[in-house]
PDB file of C-alpha atoms and ligand atoms in Angstrom:
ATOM      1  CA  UNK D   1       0.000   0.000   0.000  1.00  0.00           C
ATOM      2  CA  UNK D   2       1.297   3.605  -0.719  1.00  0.00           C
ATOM      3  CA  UNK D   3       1.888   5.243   2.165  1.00  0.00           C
ATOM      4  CA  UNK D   4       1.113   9.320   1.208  1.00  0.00           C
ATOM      5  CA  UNK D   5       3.229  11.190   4.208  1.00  0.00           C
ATOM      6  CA  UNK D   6       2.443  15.018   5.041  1.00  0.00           C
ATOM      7  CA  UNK D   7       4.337  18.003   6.102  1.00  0.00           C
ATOM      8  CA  UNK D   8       4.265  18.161   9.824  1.00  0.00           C
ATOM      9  CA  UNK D   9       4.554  21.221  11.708  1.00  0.00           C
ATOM     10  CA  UNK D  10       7.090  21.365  14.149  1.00  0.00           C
ATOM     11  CA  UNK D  11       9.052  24.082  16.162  1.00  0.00           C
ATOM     12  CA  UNK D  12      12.132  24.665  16.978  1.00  0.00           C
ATOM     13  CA  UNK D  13      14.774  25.083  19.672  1.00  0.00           C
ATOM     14  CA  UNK D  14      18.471  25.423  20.026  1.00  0.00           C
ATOM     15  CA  UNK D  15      21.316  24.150  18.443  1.00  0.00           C
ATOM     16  CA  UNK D  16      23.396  20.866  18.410  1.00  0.00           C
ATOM     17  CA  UNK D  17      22.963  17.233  17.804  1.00  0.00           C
ATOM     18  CA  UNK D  18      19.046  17.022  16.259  1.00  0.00           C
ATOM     19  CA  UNK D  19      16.533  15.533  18.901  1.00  0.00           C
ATOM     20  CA  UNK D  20      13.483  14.658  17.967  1.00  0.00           C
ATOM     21  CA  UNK D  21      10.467  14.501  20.899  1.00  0.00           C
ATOM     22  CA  UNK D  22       7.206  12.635  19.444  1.00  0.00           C
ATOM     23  CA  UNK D  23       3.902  13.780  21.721  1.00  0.00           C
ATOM     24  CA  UNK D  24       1.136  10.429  22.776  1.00  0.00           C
ATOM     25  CA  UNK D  25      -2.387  10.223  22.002  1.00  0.00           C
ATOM     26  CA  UNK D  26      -4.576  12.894  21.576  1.00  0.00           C
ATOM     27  CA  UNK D  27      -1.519  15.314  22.175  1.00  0.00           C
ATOM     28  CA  UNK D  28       0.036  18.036  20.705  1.00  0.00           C
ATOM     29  CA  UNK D  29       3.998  19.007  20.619  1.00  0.00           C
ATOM     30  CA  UNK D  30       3.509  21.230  23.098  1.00  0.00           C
ATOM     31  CA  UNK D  31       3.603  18.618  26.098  1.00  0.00           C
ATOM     32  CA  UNK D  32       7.106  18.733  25.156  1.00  0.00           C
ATOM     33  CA  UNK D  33       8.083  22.216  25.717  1.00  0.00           C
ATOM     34  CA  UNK D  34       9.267  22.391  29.850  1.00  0.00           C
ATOM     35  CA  UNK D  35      11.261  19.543  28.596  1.00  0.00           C
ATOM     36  CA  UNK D  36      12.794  21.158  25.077  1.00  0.00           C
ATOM     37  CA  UNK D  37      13.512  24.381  26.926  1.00  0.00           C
ATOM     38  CA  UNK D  38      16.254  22.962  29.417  1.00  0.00           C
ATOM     39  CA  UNK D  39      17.402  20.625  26.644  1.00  0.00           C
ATOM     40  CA  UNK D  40      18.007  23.584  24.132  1.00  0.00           C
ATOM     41  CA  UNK D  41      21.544  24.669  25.715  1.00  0.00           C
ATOM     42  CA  UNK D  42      22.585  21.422  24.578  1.00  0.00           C
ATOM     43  CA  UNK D  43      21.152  20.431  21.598  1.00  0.00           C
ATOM     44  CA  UNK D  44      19.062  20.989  18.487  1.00  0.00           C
ATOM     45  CA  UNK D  45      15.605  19.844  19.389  1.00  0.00           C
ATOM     46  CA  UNK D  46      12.675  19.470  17.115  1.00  0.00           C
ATOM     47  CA  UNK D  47       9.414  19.360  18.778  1.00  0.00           C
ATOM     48  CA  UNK D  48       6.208  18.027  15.933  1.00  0.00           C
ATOM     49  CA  UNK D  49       2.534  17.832  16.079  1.00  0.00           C
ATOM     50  CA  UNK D  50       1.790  14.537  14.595  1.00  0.00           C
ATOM     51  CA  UNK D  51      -0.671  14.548  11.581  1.00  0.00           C
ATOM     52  CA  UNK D  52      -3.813  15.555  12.830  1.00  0.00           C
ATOM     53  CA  UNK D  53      -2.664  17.230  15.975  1.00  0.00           C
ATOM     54  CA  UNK D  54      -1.655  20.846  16.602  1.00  0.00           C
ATOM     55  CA  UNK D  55      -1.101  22.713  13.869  1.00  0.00           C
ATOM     56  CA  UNK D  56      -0.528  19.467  11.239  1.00  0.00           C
ATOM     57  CA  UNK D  57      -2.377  19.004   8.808  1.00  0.00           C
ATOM     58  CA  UNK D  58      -4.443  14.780   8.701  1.00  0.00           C
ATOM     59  CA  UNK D  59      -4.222  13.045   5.815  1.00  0.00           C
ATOM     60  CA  UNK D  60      -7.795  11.305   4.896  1.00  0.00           C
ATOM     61  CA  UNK D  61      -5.988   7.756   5.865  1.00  0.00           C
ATOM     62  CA  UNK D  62      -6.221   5.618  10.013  1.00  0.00           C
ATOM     63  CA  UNK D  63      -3.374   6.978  11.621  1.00  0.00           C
ATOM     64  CA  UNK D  64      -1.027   3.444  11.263  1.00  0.00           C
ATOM     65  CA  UNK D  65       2.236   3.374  12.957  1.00  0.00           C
ATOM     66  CA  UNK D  66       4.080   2.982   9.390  1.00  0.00           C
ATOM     67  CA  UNK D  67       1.837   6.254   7.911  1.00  0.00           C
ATOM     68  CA  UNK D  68       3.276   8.339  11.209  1.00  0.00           C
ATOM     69  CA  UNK D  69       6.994   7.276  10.386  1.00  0.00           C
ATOM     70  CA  UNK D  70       6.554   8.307   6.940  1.00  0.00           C
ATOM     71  CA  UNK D  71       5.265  12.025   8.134  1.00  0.00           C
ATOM     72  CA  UNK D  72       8.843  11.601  10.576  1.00  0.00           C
ATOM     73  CA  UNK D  73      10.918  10.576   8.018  1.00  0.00           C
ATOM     74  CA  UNK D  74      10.111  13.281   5.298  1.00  0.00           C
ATOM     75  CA  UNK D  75      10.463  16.162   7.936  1.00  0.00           C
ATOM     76  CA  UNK D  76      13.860  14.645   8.773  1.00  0.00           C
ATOM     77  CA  UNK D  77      14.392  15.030   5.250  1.00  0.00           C
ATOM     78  CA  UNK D  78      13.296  18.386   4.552  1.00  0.00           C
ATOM     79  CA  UNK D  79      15.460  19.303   7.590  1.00  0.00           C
ATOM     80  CA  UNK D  80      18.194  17.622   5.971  1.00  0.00           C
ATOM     81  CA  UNK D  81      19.270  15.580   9.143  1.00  0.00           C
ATOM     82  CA  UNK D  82      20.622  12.408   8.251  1.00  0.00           C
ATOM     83  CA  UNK D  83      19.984  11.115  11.670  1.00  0.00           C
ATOM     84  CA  UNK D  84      18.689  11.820  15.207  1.00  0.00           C
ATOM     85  CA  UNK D  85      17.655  11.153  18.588  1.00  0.00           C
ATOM     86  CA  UNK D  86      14.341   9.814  18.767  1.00  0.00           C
ATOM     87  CA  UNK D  87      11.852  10.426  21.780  1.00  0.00           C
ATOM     88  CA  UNK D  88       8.384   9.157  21.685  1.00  0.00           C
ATOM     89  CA  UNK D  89       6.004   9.410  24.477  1.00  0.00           C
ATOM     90  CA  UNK D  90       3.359   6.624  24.630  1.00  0.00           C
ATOM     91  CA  UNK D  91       1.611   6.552  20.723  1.00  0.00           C
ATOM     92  CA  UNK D  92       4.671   8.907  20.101  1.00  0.00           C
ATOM     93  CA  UNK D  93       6.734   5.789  21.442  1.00  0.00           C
ATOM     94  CA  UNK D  94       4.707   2.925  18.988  1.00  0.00           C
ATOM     95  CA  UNK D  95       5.939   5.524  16.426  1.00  0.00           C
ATOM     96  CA  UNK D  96       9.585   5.563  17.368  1.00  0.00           C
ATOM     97  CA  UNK D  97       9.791   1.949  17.847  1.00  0.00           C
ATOM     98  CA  UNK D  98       8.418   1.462  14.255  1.00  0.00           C
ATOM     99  CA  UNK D  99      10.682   4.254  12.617  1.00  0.00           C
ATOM    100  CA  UNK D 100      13.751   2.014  14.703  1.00  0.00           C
ATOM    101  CA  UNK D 101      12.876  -1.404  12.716  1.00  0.00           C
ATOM    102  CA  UNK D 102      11.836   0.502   9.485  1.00  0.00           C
ATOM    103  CA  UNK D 103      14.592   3.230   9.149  1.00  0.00           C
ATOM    104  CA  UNK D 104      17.745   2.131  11.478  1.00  0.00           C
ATOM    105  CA  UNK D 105      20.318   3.741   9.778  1.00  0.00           C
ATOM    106  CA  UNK D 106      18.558   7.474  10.407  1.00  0.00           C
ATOM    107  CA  UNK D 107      18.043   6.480  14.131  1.00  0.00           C
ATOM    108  CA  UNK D 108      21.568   7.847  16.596  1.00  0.00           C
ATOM    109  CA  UNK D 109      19.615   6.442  19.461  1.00  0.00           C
ATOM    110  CA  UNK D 110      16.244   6.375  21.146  1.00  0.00           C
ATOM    111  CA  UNK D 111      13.792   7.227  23.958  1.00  0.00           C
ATOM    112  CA  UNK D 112      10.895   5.310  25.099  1.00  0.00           C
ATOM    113  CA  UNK D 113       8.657   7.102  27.872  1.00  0.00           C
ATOM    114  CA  UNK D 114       5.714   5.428  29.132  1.00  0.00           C
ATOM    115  CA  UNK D 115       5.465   3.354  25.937  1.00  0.00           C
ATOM    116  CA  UNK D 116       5.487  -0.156  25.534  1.00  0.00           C
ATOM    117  CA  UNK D 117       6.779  -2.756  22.668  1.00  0.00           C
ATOM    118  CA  UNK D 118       3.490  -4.789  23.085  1.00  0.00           C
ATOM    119  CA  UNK D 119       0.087  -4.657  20.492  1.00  0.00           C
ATOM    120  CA  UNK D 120      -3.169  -4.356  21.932  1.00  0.00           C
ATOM    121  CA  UNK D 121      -4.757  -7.523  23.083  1.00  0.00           C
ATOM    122  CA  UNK D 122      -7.746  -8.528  21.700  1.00  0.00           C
ATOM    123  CA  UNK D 123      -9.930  -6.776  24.715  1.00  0.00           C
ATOM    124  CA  UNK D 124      -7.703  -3.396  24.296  1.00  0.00           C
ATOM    125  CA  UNK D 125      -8.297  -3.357  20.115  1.00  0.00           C
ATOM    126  CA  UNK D 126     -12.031  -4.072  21.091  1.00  0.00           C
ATOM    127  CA  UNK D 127     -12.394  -1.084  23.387  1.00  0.00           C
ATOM    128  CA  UNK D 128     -10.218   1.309  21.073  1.00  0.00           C
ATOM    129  CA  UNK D 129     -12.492   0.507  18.343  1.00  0.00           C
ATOM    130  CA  UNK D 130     -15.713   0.841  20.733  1.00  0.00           C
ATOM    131  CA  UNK D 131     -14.173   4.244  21.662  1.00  0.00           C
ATOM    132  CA  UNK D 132     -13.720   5.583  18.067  1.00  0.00           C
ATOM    133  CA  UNK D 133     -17.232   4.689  17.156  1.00  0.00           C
ATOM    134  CA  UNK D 134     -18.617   6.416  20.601  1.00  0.00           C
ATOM    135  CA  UNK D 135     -16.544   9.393  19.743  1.00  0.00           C
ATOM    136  CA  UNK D 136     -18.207   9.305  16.203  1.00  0.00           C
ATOM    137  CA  UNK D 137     -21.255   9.270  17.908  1.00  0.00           C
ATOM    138  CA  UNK D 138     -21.002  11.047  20.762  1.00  0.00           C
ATOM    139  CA  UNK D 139     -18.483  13.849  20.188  1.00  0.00           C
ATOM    140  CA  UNK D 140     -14.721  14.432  21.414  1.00  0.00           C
ATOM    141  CA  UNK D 141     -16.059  15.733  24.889  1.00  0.00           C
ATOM    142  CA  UNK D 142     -16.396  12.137  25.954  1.00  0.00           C
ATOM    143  CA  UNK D 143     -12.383  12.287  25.326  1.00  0.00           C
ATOM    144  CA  UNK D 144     -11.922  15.319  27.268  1.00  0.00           C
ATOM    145  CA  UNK D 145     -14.390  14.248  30.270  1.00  0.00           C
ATOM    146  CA  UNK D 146     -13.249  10.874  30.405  1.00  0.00           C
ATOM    147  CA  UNK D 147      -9.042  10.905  29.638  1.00  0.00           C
ATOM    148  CA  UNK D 148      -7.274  13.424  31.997  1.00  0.00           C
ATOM    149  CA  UNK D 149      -7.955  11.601  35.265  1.00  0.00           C
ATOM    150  CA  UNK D 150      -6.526   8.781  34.161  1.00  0.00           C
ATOM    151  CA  UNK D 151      -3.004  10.334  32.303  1.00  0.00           C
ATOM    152  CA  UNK D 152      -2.434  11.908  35.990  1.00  0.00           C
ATOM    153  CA  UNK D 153      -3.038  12.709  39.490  1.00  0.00           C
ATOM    154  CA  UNK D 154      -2.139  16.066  39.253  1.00  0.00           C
ATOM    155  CA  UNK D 155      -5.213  17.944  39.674  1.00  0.00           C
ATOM    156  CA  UNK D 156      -4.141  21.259  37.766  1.00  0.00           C
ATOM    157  CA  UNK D 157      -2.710  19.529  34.627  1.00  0.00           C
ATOM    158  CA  UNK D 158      -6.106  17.494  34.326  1.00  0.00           C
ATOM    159  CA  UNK D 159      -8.003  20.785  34.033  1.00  0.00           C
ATOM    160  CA  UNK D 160      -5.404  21.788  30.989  1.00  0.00           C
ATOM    161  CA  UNK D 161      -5.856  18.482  29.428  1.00  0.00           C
ATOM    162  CA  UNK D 162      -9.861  18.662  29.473  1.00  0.00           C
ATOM    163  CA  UNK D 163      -9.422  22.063  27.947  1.00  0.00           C
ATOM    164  CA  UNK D 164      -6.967  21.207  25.552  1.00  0.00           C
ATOM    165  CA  UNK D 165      -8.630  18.044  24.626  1.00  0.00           C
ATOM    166  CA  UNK D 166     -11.901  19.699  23.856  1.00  0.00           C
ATOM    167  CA  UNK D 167     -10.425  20.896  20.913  1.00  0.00           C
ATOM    168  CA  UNK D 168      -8.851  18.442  19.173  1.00  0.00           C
ATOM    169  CA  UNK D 169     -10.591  16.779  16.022  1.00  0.00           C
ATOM    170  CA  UNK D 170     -12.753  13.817  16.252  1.00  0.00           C
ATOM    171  CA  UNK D 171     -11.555  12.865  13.181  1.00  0.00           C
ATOM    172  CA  UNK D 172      -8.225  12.681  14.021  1.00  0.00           C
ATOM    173  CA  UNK D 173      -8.612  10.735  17.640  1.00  0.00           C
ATOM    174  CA  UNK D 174     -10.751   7.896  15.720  1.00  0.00           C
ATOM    175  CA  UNK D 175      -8.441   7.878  13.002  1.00  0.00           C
ATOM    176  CA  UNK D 176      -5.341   7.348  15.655  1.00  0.00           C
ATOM    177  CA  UNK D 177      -7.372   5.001  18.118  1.00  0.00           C
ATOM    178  CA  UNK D 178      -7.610   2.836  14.526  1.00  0.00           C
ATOM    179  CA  UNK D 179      -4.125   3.009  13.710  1.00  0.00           C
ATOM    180  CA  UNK D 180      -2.787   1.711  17.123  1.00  0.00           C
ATOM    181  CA  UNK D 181      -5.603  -0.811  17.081  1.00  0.00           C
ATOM    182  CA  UNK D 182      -3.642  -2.361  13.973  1.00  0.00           C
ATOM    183  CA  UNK D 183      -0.154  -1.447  15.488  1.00  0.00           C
ATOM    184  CA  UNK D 184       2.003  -4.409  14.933  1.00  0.00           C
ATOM    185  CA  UNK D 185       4.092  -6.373  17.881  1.00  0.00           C
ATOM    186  CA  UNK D 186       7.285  -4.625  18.409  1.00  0.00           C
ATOM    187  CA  UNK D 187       8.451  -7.158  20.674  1.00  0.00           C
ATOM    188  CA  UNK D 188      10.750  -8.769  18.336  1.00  0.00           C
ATOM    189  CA  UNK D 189      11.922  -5.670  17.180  1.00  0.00           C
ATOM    190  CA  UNK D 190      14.124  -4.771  20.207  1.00  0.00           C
ATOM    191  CA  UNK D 191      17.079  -6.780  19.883  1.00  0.00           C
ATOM    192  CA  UNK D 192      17.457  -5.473  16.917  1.00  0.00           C
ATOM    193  CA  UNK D 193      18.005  -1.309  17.973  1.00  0.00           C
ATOM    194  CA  UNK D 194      21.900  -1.222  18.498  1.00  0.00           C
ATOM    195  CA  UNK D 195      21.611   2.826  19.332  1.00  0.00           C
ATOM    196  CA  UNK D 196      21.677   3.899  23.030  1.00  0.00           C
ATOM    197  CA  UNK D 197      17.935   3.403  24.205  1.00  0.00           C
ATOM    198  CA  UNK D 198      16.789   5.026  27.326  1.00  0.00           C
ATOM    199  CA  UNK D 199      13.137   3.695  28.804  1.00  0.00           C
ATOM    200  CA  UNK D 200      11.127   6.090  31.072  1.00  0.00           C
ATOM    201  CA  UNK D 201       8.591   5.177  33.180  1.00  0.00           C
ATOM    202  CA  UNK D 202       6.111   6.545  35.557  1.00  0.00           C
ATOM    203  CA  UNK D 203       5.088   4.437  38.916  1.00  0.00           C
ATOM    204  CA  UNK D 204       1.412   5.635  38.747  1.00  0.00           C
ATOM    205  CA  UNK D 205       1.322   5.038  35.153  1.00  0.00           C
ATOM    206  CA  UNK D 206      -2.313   4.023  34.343  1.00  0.00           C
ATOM    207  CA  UNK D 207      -1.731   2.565  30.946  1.00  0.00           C
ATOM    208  CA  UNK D 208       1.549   1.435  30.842  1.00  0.00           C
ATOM    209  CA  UNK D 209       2.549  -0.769  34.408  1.00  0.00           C
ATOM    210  CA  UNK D 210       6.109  -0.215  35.349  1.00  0.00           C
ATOM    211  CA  UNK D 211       6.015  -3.643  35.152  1.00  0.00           C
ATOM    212  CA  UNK D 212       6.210  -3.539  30.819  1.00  0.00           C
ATOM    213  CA  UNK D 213       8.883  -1.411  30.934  1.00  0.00           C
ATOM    214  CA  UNK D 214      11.206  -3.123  33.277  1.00  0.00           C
ATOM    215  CA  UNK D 215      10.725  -6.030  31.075  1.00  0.00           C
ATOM    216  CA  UNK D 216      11.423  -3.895  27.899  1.00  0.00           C
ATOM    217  CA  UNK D 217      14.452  -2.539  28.941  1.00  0.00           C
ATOM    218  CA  UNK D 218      16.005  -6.194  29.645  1.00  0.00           C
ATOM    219  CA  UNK D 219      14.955  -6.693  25.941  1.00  0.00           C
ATOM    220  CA  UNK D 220      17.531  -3.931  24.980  1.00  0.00           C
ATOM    221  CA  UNK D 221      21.030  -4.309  23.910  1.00  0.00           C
ATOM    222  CA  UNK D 222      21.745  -1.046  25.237  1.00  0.00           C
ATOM    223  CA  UNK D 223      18.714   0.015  27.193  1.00  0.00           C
ATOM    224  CA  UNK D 224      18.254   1.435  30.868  1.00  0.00           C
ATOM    225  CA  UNK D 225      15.484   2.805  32.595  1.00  0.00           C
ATOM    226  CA  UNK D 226      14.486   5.611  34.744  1.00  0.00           C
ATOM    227  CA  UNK D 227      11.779   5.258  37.015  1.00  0.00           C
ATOM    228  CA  UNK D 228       9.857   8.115  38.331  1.00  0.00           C
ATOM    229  CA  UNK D 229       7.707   6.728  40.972  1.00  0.00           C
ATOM    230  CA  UNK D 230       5.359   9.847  41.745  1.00  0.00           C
ATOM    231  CA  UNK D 231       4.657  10.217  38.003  1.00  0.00           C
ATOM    232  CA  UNK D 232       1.906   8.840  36.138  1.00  0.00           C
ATOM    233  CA  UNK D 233       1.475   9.182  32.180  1.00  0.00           C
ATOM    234  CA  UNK D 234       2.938  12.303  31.769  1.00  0.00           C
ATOM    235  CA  UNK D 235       6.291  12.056  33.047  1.00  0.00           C
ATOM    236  CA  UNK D 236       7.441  14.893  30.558  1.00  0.00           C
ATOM    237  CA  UNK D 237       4.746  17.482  32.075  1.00  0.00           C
ATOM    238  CA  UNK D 238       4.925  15.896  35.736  1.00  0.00           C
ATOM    239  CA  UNK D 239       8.386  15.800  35.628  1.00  0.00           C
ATOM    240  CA  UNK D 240      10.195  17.869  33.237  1.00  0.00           C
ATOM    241  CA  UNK D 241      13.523  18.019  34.628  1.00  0.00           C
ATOM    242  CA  UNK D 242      14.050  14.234  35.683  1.00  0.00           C
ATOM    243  CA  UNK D 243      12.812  13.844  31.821  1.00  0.00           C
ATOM    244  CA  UNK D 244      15.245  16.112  30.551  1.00  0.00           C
ATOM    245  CA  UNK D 245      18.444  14.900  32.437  1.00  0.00           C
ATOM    246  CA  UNK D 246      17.444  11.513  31.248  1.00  0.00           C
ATOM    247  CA  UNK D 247      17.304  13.069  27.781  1.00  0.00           C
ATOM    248  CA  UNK D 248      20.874  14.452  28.097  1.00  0.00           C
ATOM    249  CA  UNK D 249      22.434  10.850  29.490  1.00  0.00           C
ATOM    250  CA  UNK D 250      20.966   9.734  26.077  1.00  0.00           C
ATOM    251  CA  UNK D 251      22.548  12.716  24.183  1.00  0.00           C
ATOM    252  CA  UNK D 252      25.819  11.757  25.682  1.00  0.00           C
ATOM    253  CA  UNK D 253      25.495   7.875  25.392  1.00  0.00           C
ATOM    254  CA  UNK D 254      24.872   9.031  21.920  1.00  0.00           C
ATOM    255  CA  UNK D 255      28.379  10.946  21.584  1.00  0.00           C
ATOM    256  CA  UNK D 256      29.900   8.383  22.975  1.00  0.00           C
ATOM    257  CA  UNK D 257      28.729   5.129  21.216  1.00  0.00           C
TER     258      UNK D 257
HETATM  259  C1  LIG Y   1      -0.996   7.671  24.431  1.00  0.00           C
HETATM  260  O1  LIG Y   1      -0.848   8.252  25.509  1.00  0.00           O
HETATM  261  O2  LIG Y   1      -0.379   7.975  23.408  1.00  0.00           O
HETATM  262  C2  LIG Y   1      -2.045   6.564  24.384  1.00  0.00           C
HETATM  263  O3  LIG Y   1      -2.766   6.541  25.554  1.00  0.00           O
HETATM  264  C3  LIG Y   1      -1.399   5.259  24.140  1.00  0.00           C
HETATM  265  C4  LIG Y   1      -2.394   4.150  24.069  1.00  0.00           C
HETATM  266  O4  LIG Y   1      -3.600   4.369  24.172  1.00  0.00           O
HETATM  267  O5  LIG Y   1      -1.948   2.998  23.879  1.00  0.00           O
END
């Protein structure tokens, strides 16, 4: 199948080695910002809405993990950077994984935070696909009710998120809630990433049990992980600084491999 990328928007900050941070499900790039701004002395980071998101445009296809590398892999391109550091938070994380087995020799290493390698069971792919046809049916305030409560505890950020959330496009969340439906196991995938790979994980992580990602990082050839046990899905807005620091031991592991 032809996979038609489009031109994401992204910003911009500082200079140095590129670093490319992916935002989750129904985000936008600017989850990443607390985190890009104390990364920027160091290096060149590149902050995108995925299609659909922010200020990018949607194609008319299901958001599929291969589609979203695509959209990755031509901005890389018309940035001219022959290869980066990867982030991806949670669907942001599916994507990076995917863009590591697809596109290897463009990937300098990798972050995974609160993310797993695993599909959805058969009962997860069954309430993702009752979800898009409720918010068909029902509107994206059953998103924006129903999500930030369970992304964190932090009482403040949930009132952003329900904001925020109210204004994304329906479209968009049932086309992404399709795509990772279909996402593929990435499992096997792992021993196969020979770039520095750092996991982050949050111990009141709702969707992703610290449990996945202690197992993930022993799947790594050179993986570690960084627990943050007071954060929950949002380890990058929860905890920007423990984020970035992780961030820069992968920037260095990266100079250094
Ligand atoms: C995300 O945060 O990107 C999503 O919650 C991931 C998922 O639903 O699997």
């Amino acid at each position: 199948m032809e996979l038609n990328p489009v031109e994401l928007f992204y910003e911009e900050m500082g200079e140095g080695f590129p670093v490319v941070l992916l935002h989750g499900f129904p985000l936008d790039h600017t989850i990443w910002q607390p985190v890009a701004r104390i990364l920027a002395g160091q290096a060149r980071v590149i902050l995108p809405d995925l299609r659909g998101y922010g200020q990018s445009p949607d194609g008319n296809e299901n958001h599929t993990m291969r589609l979203l590398v695509e959209d990755v892999l031509l901005l890389l391109d018309r940035l001219n950077i022959e290869r980066a550091v990867l982030v991806g938070h949670s669907m942001g994380g599916y994507v990076s994984l995917t863009f590591a087995h697809a596109y290897p020799n463009r990937l300098a290493g990798l972050g995974l935070v609160a993310t797993q390698a695993n599909p959805d069971t058969p009962e997860k792919r069954q309430a993702r696909l009752r979800t898009a046809r409720d918010v068909r049916s029902k509107g994206i305030d059953l998103i924006a009710h129903g999500m930030p409560t369970k992304l964190t505890q932090n009482q403040e950020l949930q009132a952003q998120l329900q904001e925020r959330f109210r204004k994304v496009h329906a479209q968009s969340v049932i086309r992404s809630l399709k795509g990772m439906a279909e996402r593929q196991d990435a499992t096997p995938w792992l021993d196969q990433i020979h770039v520095p790979t750092l996991v982050i994980a949050g111990g009141r992580d709702q969707f992703i049990p610290l449990e996945k990602s202690r197992e993930m990082v022993e799947m790594l050839n050179k993986g570690w992980l960084i627990e943050i046990p007071d954060a929950g899905h949002l380890p990058m807005l929860e905890a920007p600084e423990q984020v970035a620091d992780g961030i820069a031991q992968l920037i260095a592991a990266v100079a250094d491999n």
